[in-house]
PDB file of C-alpha atoms in Angstrom:
ATOM      1  CA  MET A  11      17.390 -11.332   5.203  1.00  0.00           C
ATOM      2  CA  LYS A  12      16.646  -7.630   4.902  1.00  0.00           C
ATOM      3  CA  LEU A  13      13.761  -7.544   7.410  1.00  0.00           C
ATOM      4  CA  LYS A  14      14.802 -10.210   9.902  1.00  0.00           C
ATOM      5  CA  GLY A  15      12.997  -9.829  13.223  1.00  0.00           C
ATOM      6  CA  GLN A  16      10.950  -6.820  12.117  1.00  0.00           C
ATOM      7  CA  THR A  17       7.167  -6.631  12.139  1.00  0.00           C
ATOM      8  CA  ALA A  18       5.248  -5.350   9.127  1.00  0.00           C
ATOM      9  CA  ILE A  19       1.554  -4.473   8.919  1.00  0.00           C
ATOM     10  CA  ILE A  20       0.154  -4.771   5.389  1.00  0.00           C
ATOM     11  CA  THR A  21      -3.388  -3.780   4.453  1.00  0.00           C
ATOM     12  CA  GLY A  22      -5.146  -5.350   1.499  1.00  0.00           C
ATOM     13  CA  ALA A  23      -3.102  -8.512   2.020  1.00  0.00           C
ATOM     14  CA  ALA A  24      -5.628 -11.017   0.663  1.00  0.00           C
ATOM     15  CA  SER A  25      -4.631 -10.590  -2.970  1.00  0.00           C
ATOM     16  CA  GLY A  26      -2.623  -8.667  -5.527  1.00  0.00           C
ATOM     17  CA  ILE A  27       0.087  -6.249  -4.455  1.00  0.00           C
ATOM     18  CA  GLY A  28      -0.659  -6.700  -0.761  1.00  0.00           C
ATOM     19  CA  ALA A  29      -0.424 -10.477  -0.919  1.00  0.00           C
ATOM     20  CA  GLN A  30       2.828 -10.388  -2.864  1.00  0.00           C
ATOM     21  CA  THR A  31       4.278  -7.818  -0.469  1.00  0.00           C
ATOM     22  CA  ALA A  32       3.385  -9.972   2.527  1.00  0.00           C
ATOM     23  CA  LEU A  33       5.003 -12.994   0.877  1.00  0.00           C
ATOM     24  CA  LEU A  34       8.166 -11.077  -0.007  1.00  0.00           C
ATOM     25  CA  PHE A  35       8.462  -9.517   3.441  1.00  0.00           C
ATOM     26  CA  SER A  36       8.059 -12.920   5.071  1.00  0.00           C
ATOM     27  CA  GLN A  37      10.774 -14.343   2.833  1.00  0.00           C
ATOM     28  CA  GLU A  38      12.982 -11.474   4.009  1.00  0.00           C
ATOM     29  CA  GLY A  39      12.456 -12.505   7.637  1.00  0.00           C
ATOM     30  CA  ALA A  40       9.637 -10.216   8.752  1.00  0.00           C
ATOM     31  CA  ASN A  41       6.733 -11.063  11.019  1.00  0.00           C
ATOM     32  CA  VAL A  42       3.731 -10.125   8.895  1.00  0.00           C
ATOM     33  CA  VAL A  43       0.364  -8.789  10.006  1.00  0.00           C
ATOM     34  CA  LEU A  44      -2.124  -9.402   7.197  1.00  0.00           C
ATOM     35  CA  VAL A  45      -5.083  -7.019   7.202  1.00  0.00           C
ATOM     36  CA  ASP A  46      -8.067  -7.323   4.898  1.00  0.00           C
ATOM     37  CA  LEU A  47     -11.850  -7.442   4.767  1.00  0.00           C
ATOM     38  CA  ASN A  48     -11.609 -10.864   3.126  1.00  0.00           C
ATOM     39  CA  SER A  49      -9.806 -14.034   4.173  1.00  0.00           C
ATOM     40  CA  CYS A  50      -6.045 -14.056   3.625  1.00  0.00           C
ATOM     41  CA  SER A  51      -5.940 -17.863   3.478  1.00  0.00           C
ATOM     42  CA  LYS A  52      -4.307 -17.983   0.031  1.00  0.00           C
ATOM     43  CA  THR A  53      -1.636 -15.516   1.098  1.00  0.00           C
ATOM     44  CA  LEU A  54      -0.996 -17.438   4.302  1.00  0.00           C
ATOM     45  CA  ALA A  55      -0.713 -20.714   2.399  1.00  0.00           C
ATOM     46  CA  ALA A  56       1.885 -19.193   0.070  1.00  0.00           C
ATOM     47  CA  ILE A  57       3.818 -17.789   3.024  1.00  0.00           C
ATOM     48  CA  GLN A  58       3.858 -21.103   4.862  1.00  0.00           C
ATOM     49  CA  GLU A  59       4.885 -22.957   1.717  1.00  0.00           C
ATOM     50  CA  THR A  60       7.950 -20.771   1.179  1.00  0.00           C
ATOM     51  CA  ARG A  61       8.954 -20.264   4.824  1.00  0.00           C
ATOM     52  CA  LYS A  62       8.214 -23.065   7.259  1.00  0.00           C
ATOM     53  CA  ASP A  63       9.024 -20.934  10.320  1.00  0.00           C
ATOM     54  CA  ALA A  64       6.936 -17.963   9.174  1.00  0.00           C
ATOM     55  CA  VAL A  65       5.350 -15.875  11.912  1.00  0.00           C
ATOM     56  CA  PHE A  66       2.130 -14.068  11.066  1.00  0.00           C
ATOM     57  CA  LEU A  67      -1.127 -12.602  12.317  1.00  0.00           C
ATOM     58  CA  GLU A  68      -4.356 -12.276  10.327  1.00  0.00           C
ATOM     59  CA  CYS A  69      -6.732  -9.405  11.162  1.00  0.00           C
ATOM     60  CA  LEU A  70     -10.004  -9.275   9.235  1.00  0.00           C
ATOM     61  CA  GLY A  71     -12.327  -6.290   9.257  1.00  0.00           C
ATOM     62  CA  ASP A  72     -13.212  -2.884   7.842  1.00  0.00           C
ATOM     63  CA  ILE A  73     -10.128  -0.671   7.663  1.00  0.00           C
ATOM     64  CA  ARG A  74     -12.354   2.413   7.612  1.00  0.00           C
ATOM     65  CA  ASP A  75     -13.505   1.636  11.158  1.00  0.00           C
ATOM     66  CA  PRO A  76     -11.347   3.380  13.800  1.00  0.00           C
ATOM     67  CA  GLU A  77     -12.147   0.704  16.393  1.00  0.00           C
ATOM     68  CA  PHE A  78     -10.998  -2.087  14.074  1.00  0.00           C
ATOM     69  CA  VAL A  79      -7.784  -0.224  13.281  1.00  0.00           C
ATOM     70  CA  SER A  80      -7.026   0.359  16.967  1.00  0.00           C
ATOM     71  CA  ALA A  81      -7.758  -3.280  17.778  1.00  0.00           C
ATOM     72  CA  THR A  82      -5.511  -4.463  14.940  1.00  0.00           C
ATOM     73  CA  ILE A  83      -2.567  -2.381  16.144  1.00  0.00           C
ATOM     74  CA  ALA A  84      -3.147  -3.577  19.719  1.00  0.00           C
ATOM     75  CA  ARG A  85      -3.200  -7.241  18.632  1.00  0.00           C
ATOM     76  CA  ALA A  86      -0.039  -6.795  16.593  1.00  0.00           C
ATOM     77  CA  SER A  87       1.742  -5.064  19.463  1.00  0.00           C
ATOM     78  CA  ASP A  88       0.646  -7.702  21.964  1.00  0.00           C
ATOM     79  CA  LYS A  89       1.946 -10.499  19.726  1.00  0.00           C
ATOM     80  CA  PHE A  90       5.142  -8.985  18.374  1.00  0.00           C
ATOM     81  CA  GLY A  91       6.079  -6.012  20.550  1.00  0.00           C
ATOM     82  CA  GLU A  92       7.655  -3.310  18.394  1.00  0.00           C
ATOM     83  CA  LEU A  93       5.976  -2.428  15.097  1.00  0.00           C
ATOM     84  CA  HIS A  94       8.478  -1.397  12.435  1.00  0.00           C
ATOM     85  CA  ILE A  95       6.755  -1.204   9.052  1.00  0.00           C
ATOM     86  CA  LEU A  96       3.329  -0.105   7.813  1.00  0.00           C
ATOM     87  CA  VAL A  97       2.201  -0.634   4.227  1.00  0.00           C
ATOM     88  CA  ASN A  98      -1.067   1.129   3.407  1.00  0.00           C
ATOM     89  CA  ASN A  99      -1.995  -0.832   0.311  1.00  0.00           C
ATOM     90  CA  ALA A 100      -5.742  -1.562   0.479  1.00  0.00           C
ATOM     91  CA  GLY A 101      -7.811   0.418  -1.973  1.00  0.00           C
ATOM     92  CA  THR A 102     -10.906   0.657  -4.129  1.00  0.00           C
ATOM     93  CA  CYS A 103     -11.310   2.174  -7.595  1.00  0.00           C
ATOM     94  CA  SER A 104     -14.532   3.617  -9.011  1.00  0.00           C
ATOM     95  CA  ARG A 105     -14.242   4.169 -12.772  1.00  0.00           C
ATOM     96  CA  LEU A 106     -17.456   6.091 -13.428  1.00  0.00           C
ATOM     97  CA  GLY A 107     -17.092   9.636 -14.712  1.00  0.00           C
ATOM     98  CA  LEU A 108     -18.057  12.900 -13.078  1.00  0.00           C
ATOM     99  CA  ASP A 109     -21.534  12.797 -14.608  1.00  0.00           C
ATOM    100  CA  THR A 110     -22.438   9.338 -13.300  1.00  0.00           C
ATOM    101  CA  MET A 111     -20.459   8.930 -10.071  1.00  0.00           C
ATOM    102  CA  THR A 112     -22.585   8.776  -6.936  1.00  0.00           C
ATOM    103  CA  LEU A 113     -21.716  10.240  -3.564  1.00  0.00           C
ATOM    104  CA  ASP A 114     -21.552   6.727  -2.129  1.00  0.00           C
ATOM    105  CA  MET A 115     -18.878   5.808  -4.676  1.00  0.00           C
ATOM    106  CA  TRP A 116     -16.942   8.982  -3.884  1.00  0.00           C
ATOM    107  CA  ASP A 117     -17.094   8.287  -0.163  1.00  0.00           C
ATOM    108  CA  ARG A 118     -16.050   4.655  -0.618  1.00  0.00           C
ATOM    109  CA  ASP A 119     -12.879   5.539  -2.520  1.00  0.00           C
ATOM    110  CA  MET A 120     -11.946   8.426  -0.240  1.00  0.00           C
ATOM    111  CA  GLU A 121     -12.565   6.494   2.975  1.00  0.00           C
ATOM    112  CA  THR A 122     -10.836   3.297   1.868  1.00  0.00           C
ATOM    113  CA  ASN A 123      -7.900   4.948   0.133  1.00  0.00           C
ATOM    114  CA  VAL A 124      -7.273   7.955   2.397  1.00  0.00           C
ATOM    115  CA  LYS A 125      -9.147   7.778   5.697  1.00  0.00           C
ATOM    116  CA  ALA A 126      -7.978   4.227   6.407  1.00  0.00           C
ATOM    117  CA  ALA A 127      -4.358   5.137   5.695  1.00  0.00           C
ATOM    118  CA  PHE A 128      -4.625   8.090   8.077  1.00  0.00           C
ATOM    119  CA  LEU A 129      -6.107   5.872  10.791  1.00  0.00           C
ATOM    120  CA  PHE A 130      -3.352   3.271  10.491  1.00  0.00           C
ATOM    121  CA  ILE A 131      -0.593   5.875  10.419  1.00  0.00           C
ATOM    122  CA  GLN A 132      -1.976   7.625  13.479  1.00  0.00           C
ATOM    123  CA  SER A 133      -2.424   4.377  15.410  1.00  0.00           C
ATOM    124  CA  VAL A 134       0.976   2.872  14.625  1.00  0.00           C
ATOM    125  CA  VAL A 135       3.014   6.057  15.020  1.00  0.00           C
ATOM    126  CA  TYR A 136       1.557   7.071  18.384  1.00  0.00           C
ATOM    127  CA  PRO A 137       2.969   5.648  20.514  1.00  0.00           C
ATOM    128  CA  HIS A 138       4.768   2.733  18.859  1.00  0.00           C
ATOM    129  CA  MET A 139       7.080   4.215  16.220  1.00  0.00           C
ATOM    130  CA  ILE A 140       7.599   7.402  18.208  1.00  0.00           C
ATOM    131  CA  GLU A 141       8.733   5.493  21.286  1.00  0.00           C
ATOM    132  CA  GLN A 142      11.076   3.186  19.394  1.00  0.00           C
ATOM    133  CA  LYS A 143      12.399   6.109  17.278  1.00  0.00           C
ATOM    134  CA  TYR A 144      12.136   4.027  14.136  1.00  0.00           C
ATOM    135  CA  GLY A 145       9.523   3.376  11.496  1.00  0.00           C
ATOM    136  CA  ARG A 146       8.963   2.799   7.816  1.00  0.00           C
ATOM    137  CA  ILE A 147       5.620   3.881   6.351  1.00  0.00           C
ATOM    138  CA  ILE A 148       4.851   3.106   2.717  1.00  0.00           C
ATOM    139  CA  ASN A 149       1.636   4.388   1.153  1.00  0.00           C
ATOM    140  CA  ILE A 150       0.504   2.908  -2.145  1.00  0.00           C
ATOM    141  CA  SER A 151      -0.639   5.691  -4.422  1.00  0.00           C
ATOM    142  CA  SER A 152      -0.974   5.485  -8.210  1.00  0.00           C
ATOM    143  CA  VAL A 153       0.149   7.361 -11.280  1.00  0.00           C
ATOM    144  CA  SER A 154      -3.531   8.366 -11.352  1.00  0.00           C
ATOM    145  CA  GLY A 155      -2.766  10.555  -8.353  1.00  0.00           C
ATOM    146  CA  LEU A 156      -0.186  12.381 -10.452  1.00  0.00           C
ATOM    147  CA  ASN A 157      -1.776  12.601 -13.896  1.00  0.00           C
ATOM    148  CA  GLY A 158      -5.490  12.762 -13.129  1.00  0.00           C
ATOM    149  CA  GLY A 159      -6.352   9.194 -13.988  1.00  0.00           C
ATOM    150  CA  VAL A 160      -4.996   8.310 -17.419  1.00  0.00           C
ATOM    151  CA  THR A 161      -3.298   5.169 -16.207  1.00  0.00           C
ATOM    152  CA  SER A 162      -1.687   3.567 -19.235  1.00  0.00           C
ATOM    153  CA  GLY A 163      -1.994   4.463 -22.869  1.00  0.00           C
ATOM    154  CA  GLY A 164      -4.993   6.696 -22.302  1.00  0.00           C
ATOM    155  CA  LYS A 165      -7.650   4.130 -23.169  1.00  0.00           C
ATOM    156  CA  LYS A 166     -10.996   5.176 -21.758  1.00  0.00           C
ATOM    157  CA  ASP A 167     -11.620   1.829 -20.058  1.00  0.00           C
ATOM    158  CA  GLY A 168      -8.245   2.181 -18.335  1.00  0.00           C
ATOM    159  CA  ARG A 169      -9.067   5.522 -16.781  1.00  0.00           C
ATOM    160  CA  SER A 170      -9.901   5.780 -13.119  1.00  0.00           C
ATOM    161  CA  GLY A 171     -12.747   7.931 -11.883  1.00  0.00           C
ATOM    162  CA  PRO A 172     -12.430  11.308 -10.165  1.00  0.00           C
ATOM    163  CA  ALA A 173     -12.698   9.863  -6.651  1.00  0.00           C
ATOM    164  CA  TYR A 174      -9.871   7.379  -7.189  1.00  0.00           C
ATOM    165  CA  SER A 175      -7.591   9.973  -8.753  1.00  0.00           C
ATOM    166  CA  ALA A 176      -8.354  12.499  -6.023  1.00  0.00           C
ATOM    167  CA  SER A 177      -7.810   9.927  -3.278  1.00  0.00           C
ATOM    168  CA  LYS A 178      -4.449   8.857  -4.678  1.00  0.00           C
ATOM    169  CA  GLY A 179      -3.389  12.479  -4.997  1.00  0.00           C
ATOM    170  CA  ALA A 180      -4.374  12.951  -1.367  1.00  0.00           C
ATOM    171  CA  ILE A 181      -2.241   9.956  -0.354  1.00  0.00           C
ATOM    172  CA  ILE A 182       0.780  11.599  -1.971  1.00  0.00           C
ATOM    173  CA  ALA A 183       0.131  14.829  -0.071  1.00  0.00           C
ATOM    174  CA  LEU A 184      -0.338  12.885   3.176  1.00  0.00           C
ATOM    175  CA  THR A 185       2.926  11.040   2.534  1.00  0.00           C
ATOM    176  CA  LYS A 186       4.852  14.281   2.223  1.00  0.00           C
ATOM    177  CA  TRP A 187       3.227  15.794   5.321  1.00  0.00           C
ATOM    178  CA  VAL A 188       3.982  12.742   7.454  1.00  0.00           C
ATOM    179  CA  ALA A 189       7.559  12.583   6.161  1.00  0.00           C
ATOM    180  CA  LYS A 190       8.164  16.204   7.100  1.00  0.00           C
ATOM    181  CA  GLU A 191       6.535  15.857  10.515  1.00  0.00           C
ATOM    182  CA  LEU A 192       8.131  12.602  11.650  1.00  0.00           C
ATOM    183  CA  GLY A 193      11.599  12.598  10.115  1.00  0.00           C
ATOM    184  CA  GLU A 194      13.256  13.804  13.310  1.00  0.00           C
ATOM    185  CA  HIS A 195      11.871  10.734  15.093  1.00  0.00           C
ATOM    186  CA  GLY A 196      13.597   8.231  12.809  1.00  0.00           C
ATOM    187  CA  ILE A 197      10.421   7.565  10.841  1.00  0.00           C
ATOM    188  CA  THR A 198      10.352   7.712   7.055  1.00  0.00           C
ATOM    189  CA  CYS A 199       7.239   7.891   4.887  1.00  0.00           C
ATOM    190  CA  ASN A 200       7.283   7.270   1.153  1.00  0.00           C
ATOM    191  CA  SER A 201       4.816   6.399  -1.580  1.00  0.00           C
ATOM    192  CA  VAL A 202       4.915   3.875  -4.405  1.00  0.00           C
ATOM    193  CA  ALA A 203       2.818   4.899  -7.411  1.00  0.00           C
ATOM    194  CA  PRO A 204       2.091   1.918  -9.671  1.00  0.00           C
ATOM    195  CA  GLY A 205       0.957   2.220 -13.236  1.00  0.00           C
ATOM    196  CA  ALA A 206      -1.372  -0.377 -14.704  1.00  0.00           C
ATOM    197  CA  THR A 207      -0.795  -3.530 -12.652  1.00  0.00           C
ATOM    198  CA  GLU A 208      -2.369  -6.987 -12.648  1.00  0.00           C
ATOM    199  CA  SER A 209      -4.947  -7.048  -9.846  1.00  0.00           C
ATOM    200  CA  ALA A 210      -8.610  -7.584  -9.089  1.00  0.00           C
ATOM    201  CA  ILE A 211      -9.183  -3.885  -9.781  1.00  0.00           C
ATOM    202  CA  THR A 212      -7.719  -4.081 -13.297  1.00  0.00           C
ATOM    203  CA  ALA A 213      -9.172  -7.483 -14.218  1.00  0.00           C
ATOM    204  CA  GLY A 214     -10.977  -7.242 -17.537  1.00  0.00           C
ATOM    205  CA  VAL A 215      -9.570  -3.810 -18.363  1.00  0.00           C
ATOM    206  CA  GLU A 216      -7.693  -3.516 -21.659  1.00  0.00           C
ATOM    207  CA  TYR A 217      -4.617  -1.297 -21.597  1.00  0.00           C
ATOM    208  CA  ASP A 218      -2.621   0.096 -24.496  1.00  0.00           C
ATOM    209  CA  VAL A 219       1.025  -0.201 -23.480  1.00  0.00           C
ATOM    210  CA  GLY A 220       2.344   1.109 -26.794  1.00  0.00           C
ATOM    211  CA  GLY A 221       3.415   4.381 -25.206  1.00  0.00           C
ATOM    212  CA  GLN A 222       5.393   2.687 -22.447  1.00  0.00           C
ATOM    213  CA  ALA A 223       9.104   1.950 -22.579  1.00  0.00           C
ATOM    214  CA  ILE A 224       8.389  -1.564 -21.243  1.00  0.00           C
ATOM    215  CA  LYS A 225       5.605  -3.137 -23.290  1.00  0.00           C
ATOM    216  CA  ARG A 226       3.551  -4.864 -20.607  1.00  0.00           C
ATOM    217  CA  ILE A 227       1.518  -3.996 -17.552  1.00  0.00           C
ATOM    218  CA  GLY A 228       3.085  -4.474 -14.156  1.00  0.00           C
ATOM    219  CA  THR A 229       2.869  -7.473 -11.864  1.00  0.00           C
ATOM    220  CA  PRO A 230       2.365  -7.478  -8.097  1.00  0.00           C
ATOM    221  CA  SER A 231       5.997  -8.603  -7.784  1.00  0.00           C
ATOM    222  CA  ASP A 232       7.183  -5.491  -9.626  1.00  0.00           C
ATOM    223  CA  ILE A 233       5.454  -3.299  -7.074  1.00  0.00           C
ATOM    224  CA  ALA A 234       6.368  -5.394  -4.033  1.00  0.00           C
ATOM    225  CA  GLU A 235      10.077  -5.096  -4.798  1.00  0.00           C
ATOM    226  CA  ALA A 236       9.786  -1.308  -4.812  1.00  0.00           C
ATOM    227  CA  ILE A 237       7.884  -1.387  -1.527  1.00  0.00           C
ATOM    228  CA  LEU A 238      10.612  -3.572  -0.026  1.00  0.00           C
ATOM    229  CA  TYR A 239      13.268  -0.921  -0.649  1.00  0.00           C
ATOM    230  CA  PHE A 240      11.319   1.686   1.308  1.00  0.00           C
ATOM    231  CA  ALA A 241      10.773  -0.839   4.120  1.00  0.00           C
ATOM    232  CA  THR A 242      14.453  -1.540   4.704  1.00  0.00           C
ATOM    233  CA  SER A 243      16.978   0.286   6.857  1.00  0.00           C
ATOM    234  CA  GLU A 244      18.931   1.053   3.669  1.00  0.00           C
ATOM    235  CA  SER A 245      16.267   3.612   2.718  1.00  0.00           C
ATOM    236  CA  GLY A 246      16.810   5.606   5.903  1.00  0.00           C
ATOM    237  CA  TYR A 247      17.892   8.775   4.055  1.00  0.00           C
ATOM    238  CA  THR A 248      14.921   8.666   1.688  1.00  0.00           C
ATOM    239  CA  THR A 249      11.609  10.164   2.790  1.00  0.00           C
ATOM    240  CA  GLY A 250       8.686  12.076   1.327  1.00  0.00           C
ATOM    241  CA  GLN A 251       9.294  10.559  -2.097  1.00  0.00           C
ATOM    242  CA  VAL A 252       6.962   9.137  -4.733  1.00  0.00           C
ATOM    243  CA  LEU A 253       8.411   6.254  -6.745  1.00  0.00           C
ATOM    244  CA  LYS A 254       6.587   5.646 -10.010  1.00  0.00           C
ATOM    245  CA  VAL A 255       6.638   1.980 -11.032  1.00  0.00           C
ATOM    246  CA  ASP A 256       4.888   2.147 -14.382  1.00  0.00           C
ATOM    247  CA  GLY A 257       7.098   0.604 -17.051  1.00  0.00           C
ATOM    248  CA  GLY A 258       8.231   3.997 -18.259  1.00  0.00           C
ATOM    249  CA  TYR A 259       4.733   5.267 -18.999  1.00  0.00           C
ATOM    250  CA  SER A 260       5.458   8.598 -17.326  1.00  0.00           C
ATOM    251  CA  PHE A 261       8.780  10.386 -17.269  1.00  0.00           C
ATOM    252  CA  GLY A 262       9.866  13.352 -15.163  1.00  0.00           C
TER     253      GLY A 262
END
């Protein structure tokens, strides 16, 4: 087991990439802290079905709220002690264009996708990861944060809006800053940038995968496996990197 005895905090764990990551981490021996606004009952059922001795904690609330974030980290620390892994996965995606996007939509994407990640990083690093001189932080970005929002094949209905693209670009910049700042403390910070992936956000969206090397959209399992690498001790010499998991949609 690659994560035996370690504790991982995963946001957006009720479904999609977050749920699959929590399941995979549990199978690899981790204690998992499932964070979401919605119930993680389906994720927990899958975890318990595949690992009878699974150890977990469910924390439900608004990840944009500093008090909720602080309380979540405190509960996790009280239950498990050291906190080893943070996966900032939760996100929202507004697809409206510049001419129709409202300020509320902009704020929602920026606060959920960037502010919440900052809050969790700050709360788990100080003092937990700093004191233990070890940590793995994985931020889920998107190829939209690299190419401005043309996610797969360039179809208009597959494009993300300006707030989503800007927020995912900001996550990449935050990843690099944190990696540079905390590397001397034994803490790595990397980003996984999925292409079009099956999720609640992409439900009902038609993608043209003709331009991809692999002719399908991604699955949560595809992304979770990439996240797992960054969460392990084997990735200790890798930090500040952005791993594109997009079926060969983007090269270079």
